[in-house]
Tab-separated table of C-alpha atoms in Angstrom:
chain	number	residue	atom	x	y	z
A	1	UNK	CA	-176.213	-27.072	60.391
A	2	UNK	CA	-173.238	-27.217	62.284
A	3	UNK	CA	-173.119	-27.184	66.111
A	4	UNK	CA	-171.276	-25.287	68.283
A	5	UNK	CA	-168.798	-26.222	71.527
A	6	UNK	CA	-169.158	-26.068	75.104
A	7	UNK	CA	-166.398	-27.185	77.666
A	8	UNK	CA	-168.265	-30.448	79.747
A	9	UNK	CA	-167.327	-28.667	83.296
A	10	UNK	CA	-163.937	-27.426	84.420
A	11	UNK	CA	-161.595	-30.763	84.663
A	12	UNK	CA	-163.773	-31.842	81.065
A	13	UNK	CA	-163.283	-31.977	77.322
A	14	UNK	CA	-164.778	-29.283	75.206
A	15	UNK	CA	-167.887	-30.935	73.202
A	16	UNK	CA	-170.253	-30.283	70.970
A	17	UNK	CA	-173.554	-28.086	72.202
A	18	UNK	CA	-175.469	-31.223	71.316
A	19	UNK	CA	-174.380	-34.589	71.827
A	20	UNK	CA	-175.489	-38.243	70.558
A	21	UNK	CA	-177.075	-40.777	72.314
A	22	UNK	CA	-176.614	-44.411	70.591
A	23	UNK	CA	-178.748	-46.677	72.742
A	24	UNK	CA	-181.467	-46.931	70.212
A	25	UNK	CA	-179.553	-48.038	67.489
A	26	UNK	CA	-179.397	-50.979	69.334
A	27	UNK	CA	-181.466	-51.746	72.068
A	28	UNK	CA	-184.702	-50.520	73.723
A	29	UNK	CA	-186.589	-48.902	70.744
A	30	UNK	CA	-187.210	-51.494	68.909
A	31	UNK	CA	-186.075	-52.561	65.070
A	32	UNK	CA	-183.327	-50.874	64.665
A	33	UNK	CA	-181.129	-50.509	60.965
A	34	UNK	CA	-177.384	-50.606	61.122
A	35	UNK	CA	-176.662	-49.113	57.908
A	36	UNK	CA	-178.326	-46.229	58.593
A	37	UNK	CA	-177.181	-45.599	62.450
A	38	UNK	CA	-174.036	-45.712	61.138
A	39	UNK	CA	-174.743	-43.374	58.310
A	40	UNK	CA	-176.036	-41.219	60.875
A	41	UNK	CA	-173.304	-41.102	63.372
A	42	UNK	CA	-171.288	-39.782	60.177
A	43	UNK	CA	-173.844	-37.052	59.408
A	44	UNK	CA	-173.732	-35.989	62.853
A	45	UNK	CA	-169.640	-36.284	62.904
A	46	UNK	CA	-169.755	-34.316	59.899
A	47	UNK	CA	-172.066	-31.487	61.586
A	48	UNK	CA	-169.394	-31.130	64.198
A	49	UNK	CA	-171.228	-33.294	66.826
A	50	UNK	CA	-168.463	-35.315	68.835
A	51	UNK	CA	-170.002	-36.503	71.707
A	52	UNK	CA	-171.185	-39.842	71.163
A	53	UNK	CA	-172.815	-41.538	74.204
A	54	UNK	CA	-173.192	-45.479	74.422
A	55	UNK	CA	-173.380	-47.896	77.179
A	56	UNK	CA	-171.363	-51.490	76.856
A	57	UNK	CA	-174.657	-53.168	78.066
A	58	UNK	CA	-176.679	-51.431	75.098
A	59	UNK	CA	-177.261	-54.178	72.739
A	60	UNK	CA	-174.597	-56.295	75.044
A	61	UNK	CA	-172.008	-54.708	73.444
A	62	UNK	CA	-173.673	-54.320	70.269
A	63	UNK	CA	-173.767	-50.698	70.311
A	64	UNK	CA	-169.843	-50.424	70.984
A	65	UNK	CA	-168.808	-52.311	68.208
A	66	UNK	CA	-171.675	-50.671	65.605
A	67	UNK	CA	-169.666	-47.096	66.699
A	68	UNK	CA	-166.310	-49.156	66.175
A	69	UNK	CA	-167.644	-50.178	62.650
A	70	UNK	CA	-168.685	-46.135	62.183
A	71	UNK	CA	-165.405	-44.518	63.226
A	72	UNK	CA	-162.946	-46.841	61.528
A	73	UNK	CA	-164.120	-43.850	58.410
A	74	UNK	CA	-163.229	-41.142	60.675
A	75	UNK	CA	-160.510	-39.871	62.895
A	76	UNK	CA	-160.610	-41.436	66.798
A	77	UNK	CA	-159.153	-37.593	68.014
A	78	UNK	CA	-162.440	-35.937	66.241
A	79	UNK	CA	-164.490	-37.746	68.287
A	80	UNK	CA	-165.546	-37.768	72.280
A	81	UNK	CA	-166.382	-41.458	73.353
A	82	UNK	CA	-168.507	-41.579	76.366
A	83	UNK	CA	-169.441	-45.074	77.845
A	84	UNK	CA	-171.467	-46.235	80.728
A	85	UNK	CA	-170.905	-49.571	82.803
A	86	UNK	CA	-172.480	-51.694	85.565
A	87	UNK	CA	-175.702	-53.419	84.319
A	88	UNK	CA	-175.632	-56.827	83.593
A	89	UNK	CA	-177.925	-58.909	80.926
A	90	UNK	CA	-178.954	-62.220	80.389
A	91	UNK	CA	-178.228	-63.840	77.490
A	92	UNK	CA	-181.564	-63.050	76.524
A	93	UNK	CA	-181.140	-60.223	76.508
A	94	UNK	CA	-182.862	-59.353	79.796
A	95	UNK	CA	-181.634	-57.127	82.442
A	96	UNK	CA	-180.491	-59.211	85.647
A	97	UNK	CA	-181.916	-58.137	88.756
A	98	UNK	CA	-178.536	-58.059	90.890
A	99	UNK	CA	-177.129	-54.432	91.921
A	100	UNK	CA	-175.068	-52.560	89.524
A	101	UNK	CA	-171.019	-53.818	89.572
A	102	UNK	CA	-169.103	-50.888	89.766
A	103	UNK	CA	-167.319	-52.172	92.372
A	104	UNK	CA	-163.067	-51.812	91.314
A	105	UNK	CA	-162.317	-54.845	89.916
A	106	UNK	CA	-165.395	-54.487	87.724
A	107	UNK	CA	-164.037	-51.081	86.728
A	108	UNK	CA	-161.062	-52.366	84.771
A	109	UNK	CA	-162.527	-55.684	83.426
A	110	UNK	CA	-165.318	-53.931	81.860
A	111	UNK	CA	-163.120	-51.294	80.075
A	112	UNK	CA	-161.150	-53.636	78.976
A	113	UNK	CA	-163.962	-55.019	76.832
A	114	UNK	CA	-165.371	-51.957	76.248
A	115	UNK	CA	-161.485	-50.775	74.685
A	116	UNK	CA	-161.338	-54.006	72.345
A	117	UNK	CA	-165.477	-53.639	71.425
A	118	UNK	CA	-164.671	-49.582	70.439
A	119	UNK	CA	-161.460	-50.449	68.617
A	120	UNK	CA	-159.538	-47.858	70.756
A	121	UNK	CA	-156.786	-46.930	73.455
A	122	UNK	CA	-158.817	-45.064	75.204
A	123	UNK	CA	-161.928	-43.845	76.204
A	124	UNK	CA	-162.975	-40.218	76.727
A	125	UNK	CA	-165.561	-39.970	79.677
A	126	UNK	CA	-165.965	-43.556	81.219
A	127	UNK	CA	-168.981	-43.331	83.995
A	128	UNK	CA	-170.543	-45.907	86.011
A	129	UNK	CA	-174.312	-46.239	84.771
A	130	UNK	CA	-176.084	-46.048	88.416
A	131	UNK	CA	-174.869	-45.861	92.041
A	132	UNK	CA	-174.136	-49.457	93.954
A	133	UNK	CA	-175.369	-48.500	97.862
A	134	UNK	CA	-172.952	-51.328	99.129
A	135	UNK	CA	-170.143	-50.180	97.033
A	136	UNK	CA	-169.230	-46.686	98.025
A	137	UNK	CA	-168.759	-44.490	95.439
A	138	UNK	CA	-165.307	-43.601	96.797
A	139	UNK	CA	-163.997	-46.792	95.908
A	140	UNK	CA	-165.308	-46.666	92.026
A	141	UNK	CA	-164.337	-43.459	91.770
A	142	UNK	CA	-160.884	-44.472	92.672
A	143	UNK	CA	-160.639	-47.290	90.715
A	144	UNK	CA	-161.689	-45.058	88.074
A	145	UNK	CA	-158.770	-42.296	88.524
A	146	UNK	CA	-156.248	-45.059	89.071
A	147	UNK	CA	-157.576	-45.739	85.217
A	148	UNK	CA	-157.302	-41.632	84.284
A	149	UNK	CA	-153.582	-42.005	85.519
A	150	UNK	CA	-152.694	-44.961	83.589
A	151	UNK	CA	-154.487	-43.575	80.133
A	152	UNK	CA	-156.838	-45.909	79.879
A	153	UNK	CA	-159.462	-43.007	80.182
A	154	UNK	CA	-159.219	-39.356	79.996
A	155	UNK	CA	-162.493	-38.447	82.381
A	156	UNK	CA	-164.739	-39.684	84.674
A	157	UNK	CA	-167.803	-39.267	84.470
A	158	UNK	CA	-171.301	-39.778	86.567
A	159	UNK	CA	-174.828	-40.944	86.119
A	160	UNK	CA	-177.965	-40.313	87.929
A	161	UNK	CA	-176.561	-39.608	91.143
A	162	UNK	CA	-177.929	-37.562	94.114
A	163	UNK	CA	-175.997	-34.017	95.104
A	164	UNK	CA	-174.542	-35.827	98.497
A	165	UNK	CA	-172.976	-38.477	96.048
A	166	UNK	CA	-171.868	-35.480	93.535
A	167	UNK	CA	-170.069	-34.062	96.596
A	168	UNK	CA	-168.129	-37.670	98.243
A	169	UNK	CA	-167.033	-38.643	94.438
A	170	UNK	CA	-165.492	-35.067	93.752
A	171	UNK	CA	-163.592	-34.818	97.155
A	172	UNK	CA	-161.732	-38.135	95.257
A	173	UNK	CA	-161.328	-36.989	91.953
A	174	UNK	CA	-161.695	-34.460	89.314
A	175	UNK	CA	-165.299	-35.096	87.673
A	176	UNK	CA	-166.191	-34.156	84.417
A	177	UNK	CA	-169.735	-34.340	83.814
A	178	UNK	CA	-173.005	-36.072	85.401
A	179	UNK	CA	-175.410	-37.549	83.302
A	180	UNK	CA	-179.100	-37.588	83.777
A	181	UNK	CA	-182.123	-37.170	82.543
A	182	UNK	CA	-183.478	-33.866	82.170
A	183	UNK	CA	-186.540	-32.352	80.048
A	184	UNK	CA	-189.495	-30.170	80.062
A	185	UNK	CA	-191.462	-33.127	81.483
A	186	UNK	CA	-188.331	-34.520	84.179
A	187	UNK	CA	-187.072	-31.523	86.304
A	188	UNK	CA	-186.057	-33.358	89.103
A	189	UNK	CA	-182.463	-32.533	88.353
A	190	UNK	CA	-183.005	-28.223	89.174
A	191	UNK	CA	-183.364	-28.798	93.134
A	192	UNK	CA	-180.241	-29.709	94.283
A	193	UNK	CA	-178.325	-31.455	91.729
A	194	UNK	CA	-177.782	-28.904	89.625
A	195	UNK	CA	-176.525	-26.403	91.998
A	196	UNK	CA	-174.244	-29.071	93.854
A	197	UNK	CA	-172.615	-29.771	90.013
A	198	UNK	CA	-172.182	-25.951	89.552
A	199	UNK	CA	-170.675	-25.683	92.876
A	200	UNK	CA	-168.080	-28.068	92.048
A	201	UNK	CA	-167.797	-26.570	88.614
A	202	UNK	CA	-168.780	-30.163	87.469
A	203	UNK	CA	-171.092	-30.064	84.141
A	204	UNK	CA	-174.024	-31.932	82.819
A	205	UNK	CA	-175.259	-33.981	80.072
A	206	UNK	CA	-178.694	-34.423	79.717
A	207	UNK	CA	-180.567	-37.660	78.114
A	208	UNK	CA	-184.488	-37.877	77.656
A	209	UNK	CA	-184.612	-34.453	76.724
A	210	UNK	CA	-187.162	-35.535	74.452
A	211	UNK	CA	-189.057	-37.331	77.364
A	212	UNK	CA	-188.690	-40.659	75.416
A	213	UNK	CA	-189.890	-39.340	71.980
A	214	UNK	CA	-192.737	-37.830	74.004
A	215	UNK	CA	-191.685	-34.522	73.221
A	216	UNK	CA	-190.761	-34.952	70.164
A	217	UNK	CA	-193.884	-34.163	68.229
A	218	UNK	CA	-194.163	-37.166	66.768
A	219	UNK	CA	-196.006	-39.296	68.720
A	220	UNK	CA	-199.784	-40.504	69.499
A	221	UNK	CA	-201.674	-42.305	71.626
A	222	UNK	CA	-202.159	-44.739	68.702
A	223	UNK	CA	-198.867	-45.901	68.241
A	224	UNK	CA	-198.047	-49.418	68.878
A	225	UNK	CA	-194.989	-50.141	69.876
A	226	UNK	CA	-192.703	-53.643	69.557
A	227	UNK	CA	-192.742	-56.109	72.266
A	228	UNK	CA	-188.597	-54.627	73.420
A	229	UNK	CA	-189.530	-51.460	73.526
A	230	UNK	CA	-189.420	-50.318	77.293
A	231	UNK	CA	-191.738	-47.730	76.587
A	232	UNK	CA	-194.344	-50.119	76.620
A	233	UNK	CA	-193.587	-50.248	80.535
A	234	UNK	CA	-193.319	-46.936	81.308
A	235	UNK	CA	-195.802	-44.987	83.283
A	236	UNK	CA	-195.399	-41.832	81.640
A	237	UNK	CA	-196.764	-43.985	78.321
A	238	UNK	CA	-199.809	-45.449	80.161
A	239	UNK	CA	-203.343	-44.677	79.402
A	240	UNK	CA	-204.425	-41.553	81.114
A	241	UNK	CA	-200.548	-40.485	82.093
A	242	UNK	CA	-200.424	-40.575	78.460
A	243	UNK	CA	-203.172	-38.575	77.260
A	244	UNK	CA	-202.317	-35.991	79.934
A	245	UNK	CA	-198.903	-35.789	78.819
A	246	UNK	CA	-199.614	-35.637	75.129
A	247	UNK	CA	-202.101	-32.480	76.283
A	248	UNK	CA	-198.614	-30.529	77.306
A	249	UNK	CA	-197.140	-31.960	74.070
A	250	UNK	CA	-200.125	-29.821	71.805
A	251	UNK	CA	-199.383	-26.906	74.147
A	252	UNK	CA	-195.513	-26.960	73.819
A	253	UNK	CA	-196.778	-27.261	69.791
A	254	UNK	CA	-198.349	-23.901	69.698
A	255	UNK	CA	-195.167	-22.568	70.848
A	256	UNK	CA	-193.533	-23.868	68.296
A	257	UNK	CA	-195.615	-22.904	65.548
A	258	UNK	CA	-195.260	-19.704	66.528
A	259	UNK	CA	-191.652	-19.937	66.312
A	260	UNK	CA	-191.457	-21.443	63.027
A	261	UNK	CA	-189.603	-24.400	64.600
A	262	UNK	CA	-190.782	-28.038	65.449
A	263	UNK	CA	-191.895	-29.349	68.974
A	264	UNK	CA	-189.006	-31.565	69.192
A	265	UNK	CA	-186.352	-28.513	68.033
A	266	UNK	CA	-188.245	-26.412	71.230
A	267	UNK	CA	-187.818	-29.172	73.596
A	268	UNK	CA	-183.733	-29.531	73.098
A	269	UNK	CA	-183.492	-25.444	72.932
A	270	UNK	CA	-184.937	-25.324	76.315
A	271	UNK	CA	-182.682	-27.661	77.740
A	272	UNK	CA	-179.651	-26.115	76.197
A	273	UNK	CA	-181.240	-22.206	77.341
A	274	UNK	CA	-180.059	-23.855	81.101
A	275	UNK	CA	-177.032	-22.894	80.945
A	276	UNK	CA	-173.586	-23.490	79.081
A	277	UNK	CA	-172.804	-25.970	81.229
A	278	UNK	CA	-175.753	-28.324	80.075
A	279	UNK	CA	-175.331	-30.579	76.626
A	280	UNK	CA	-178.100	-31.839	75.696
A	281	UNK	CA	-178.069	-35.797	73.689
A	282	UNK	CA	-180.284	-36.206	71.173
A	283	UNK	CA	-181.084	-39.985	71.084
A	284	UNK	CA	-182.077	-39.595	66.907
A	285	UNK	CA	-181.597	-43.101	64.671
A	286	UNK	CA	-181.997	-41.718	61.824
A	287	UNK	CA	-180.382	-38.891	59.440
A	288	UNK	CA	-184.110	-37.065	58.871
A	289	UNK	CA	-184.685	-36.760	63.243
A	290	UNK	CA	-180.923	-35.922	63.320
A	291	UNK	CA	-181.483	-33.333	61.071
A	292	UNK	CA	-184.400	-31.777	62.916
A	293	UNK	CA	-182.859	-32.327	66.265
A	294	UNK	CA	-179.722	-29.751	65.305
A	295	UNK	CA	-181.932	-27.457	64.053
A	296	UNK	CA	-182.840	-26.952	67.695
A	297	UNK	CA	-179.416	-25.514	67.296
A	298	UNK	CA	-180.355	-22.383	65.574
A	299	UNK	CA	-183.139	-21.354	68.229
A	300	UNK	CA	-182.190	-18.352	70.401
A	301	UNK	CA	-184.847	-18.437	72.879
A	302	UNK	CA	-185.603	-15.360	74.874
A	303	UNK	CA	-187.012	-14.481	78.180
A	304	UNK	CA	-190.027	-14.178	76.906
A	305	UNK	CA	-190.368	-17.494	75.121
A	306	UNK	CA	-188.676	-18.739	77.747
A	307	UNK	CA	-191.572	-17.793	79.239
A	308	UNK	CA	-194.176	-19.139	77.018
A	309	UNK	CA	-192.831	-22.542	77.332
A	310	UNK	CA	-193.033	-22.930	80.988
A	311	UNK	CA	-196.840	-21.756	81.146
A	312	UNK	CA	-196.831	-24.950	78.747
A	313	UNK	CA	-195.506	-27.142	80.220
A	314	UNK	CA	-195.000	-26.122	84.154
A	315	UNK	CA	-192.333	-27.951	86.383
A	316	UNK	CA	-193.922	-31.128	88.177
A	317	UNK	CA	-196.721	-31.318	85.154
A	318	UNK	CA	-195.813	-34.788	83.889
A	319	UNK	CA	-198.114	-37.821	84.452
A	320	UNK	CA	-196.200	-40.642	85.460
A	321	UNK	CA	-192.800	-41.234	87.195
A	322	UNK	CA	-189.867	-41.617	84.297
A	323	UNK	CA	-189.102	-45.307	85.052
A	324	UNK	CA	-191.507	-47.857	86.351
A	325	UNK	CA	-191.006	-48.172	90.463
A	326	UNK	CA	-188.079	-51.147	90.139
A	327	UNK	CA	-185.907	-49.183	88.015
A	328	UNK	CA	-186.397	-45.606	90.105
A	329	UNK	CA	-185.897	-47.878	93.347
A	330	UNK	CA	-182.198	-47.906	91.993
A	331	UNK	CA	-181.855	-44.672	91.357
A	332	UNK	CA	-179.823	-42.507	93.797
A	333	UNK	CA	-180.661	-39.619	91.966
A	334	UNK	CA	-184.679	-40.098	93.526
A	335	UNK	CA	-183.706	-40.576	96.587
């Protein structure tokens, strides 16, 4: 299967209609196997899929140098490197409970770690991870432009911002693409976020589109999960959230058995139905959920089914906020 392009907004690079998400190669899903993320980010480079999404706190830098490792077998142009900043760890491993730095200085010392992790000149969409209330966005954003202009970066990017932020960091800069979560079971993003990007012709790149592997067909309220796995703290995964949520999961199924397709492969086709200006990541580890999750690729889904899916699984049905009530306190996106 080989994916198709879409252009990332109107100031953005043209990308593949499905895009990878690296986190759990190294961080937050447990055991992870190097060998074979790295076998998969060539399957999916070899499918056509260029965006690759990482974060330089995933892994502490981990996860940029595995995609360094990956891409030393493949050309830098064929790819579209997109990297997050701002959270800090412990050396632990442990998330530190200080605000995000995005303030400018932390701009251009963090890419210039993320530049020698990656093994590259530059880096396609840079993006800070959340929103800093004391540091106004104007001020990263500028930072991050004065780093477009010198070449360090080719496009800045957001993540899980609110429309009113959308709106102050475009009057500074041309913005690519906002990142955020949007599914079947997280449709926060339709209200006003969505309209404010397409207003400023700004596009969108949605993670979680498989609700955290909730979607994905796969899972059951058996399954134990290891002791860094954050899923083991999120509401949505919690006892009777759970079971509700895995209800809409067998409902969303007999859609897809009617379709011929897998649960999973419906879930990413309804994200990508939104609109051209939506790329979904698939956050796959290995080469057999890769596989399935481009097949998604090959779904044409019509009114009709379009439809179907919504009677199973309405907006606002989900059990359970997406992040437990720290993380969503930081999340300007909520507010």
């Amino acid at each position: 299967m080989t994916v198709t392009r879409r252009k990332l907004g109107l100031s953005g690079p043209e990308v593949s209609s499905i895009g990878l998400g690296a986190m759990g190669m190294s961080d937050l899903y447990g055991p992870a196997d190097d060998a074979e993320s790295i076998a998969t980010l060539h399957t999916a480079i070899d499918a056509g899929v260029n965006l690759i999404d990482t974060g330089d706190f995933y892994g502490s830098g981990a996860n940029e140098m595995l995609i360094a490792r990956a891409l030393r077998e493949r050309r830098r142009e064929d790819v579209v490197l997109s990297v997050k900043f701002g959270s800090r760890r412990a050396p632990d491993g442990s998330f530190q409970p200080v605000p995000y730095d995005v303030s400018p200085e932390a701009v251009k010392d963090r890419l210039a770690y993320s530049l020698r992790r990656l093994e590259t000149d530059y880096i396609d969409i840079y993006r800070p991870a959340r929103l800093n209330p004391q540091i106004p966005v104007e001020e990263t954003v500028g930072a991050l432009e004065e780093m477009r202009q010198a070449g360090y970066i080719r496009h800045i990017g957001l993540s899980e911002v609110g429309a009113d932020t959308i709106r102050r960091a475009a009057a500074v800069a041309p913005i690519s693409d906002l990142q955020i979560e949007y599914s079947l079971l997280s449709r926060g993003p339709e209200e006003s976020i969505i309209p404010t990007l397409r207003e400023h012709g700004i596009g969108l790149t949605a993670y979680g589109v498989l609700s955290r592997g909730l979607l994905s067909g796969h899972w059951s309220s058996s399954r134990e999960l290891a002791g860094n796995d954050f899923r083991a703290h999120s509401p949505r995964f919690q006892g009777e959230n759970l079971e509700a949520n895995l209800r809409l999961v067998q409902a969303l199924d007999r859609v897809a058995e009617r379709l011929g397709a897998t649960t999973s492969q419906v879930a990413i086709a309804w994200v990508a139905a939104q609109g051209e200006d939506i790329v979904p990541l698939v956050g796959a580890r290995r080469r057999e959920r890769l596989a399935e999750s481009l097949g998604s690729a090959a779904l044409r889904l019509d009114a009709e089914t379009l439809a179907e899916i919504e009677k199973a699984v309405p907006a606002g049905a989900a059990a359970g906020e997406r992040y437990a009530a720290a993380q969503m306190a930081t999340l300007d996106s909520e507010r």
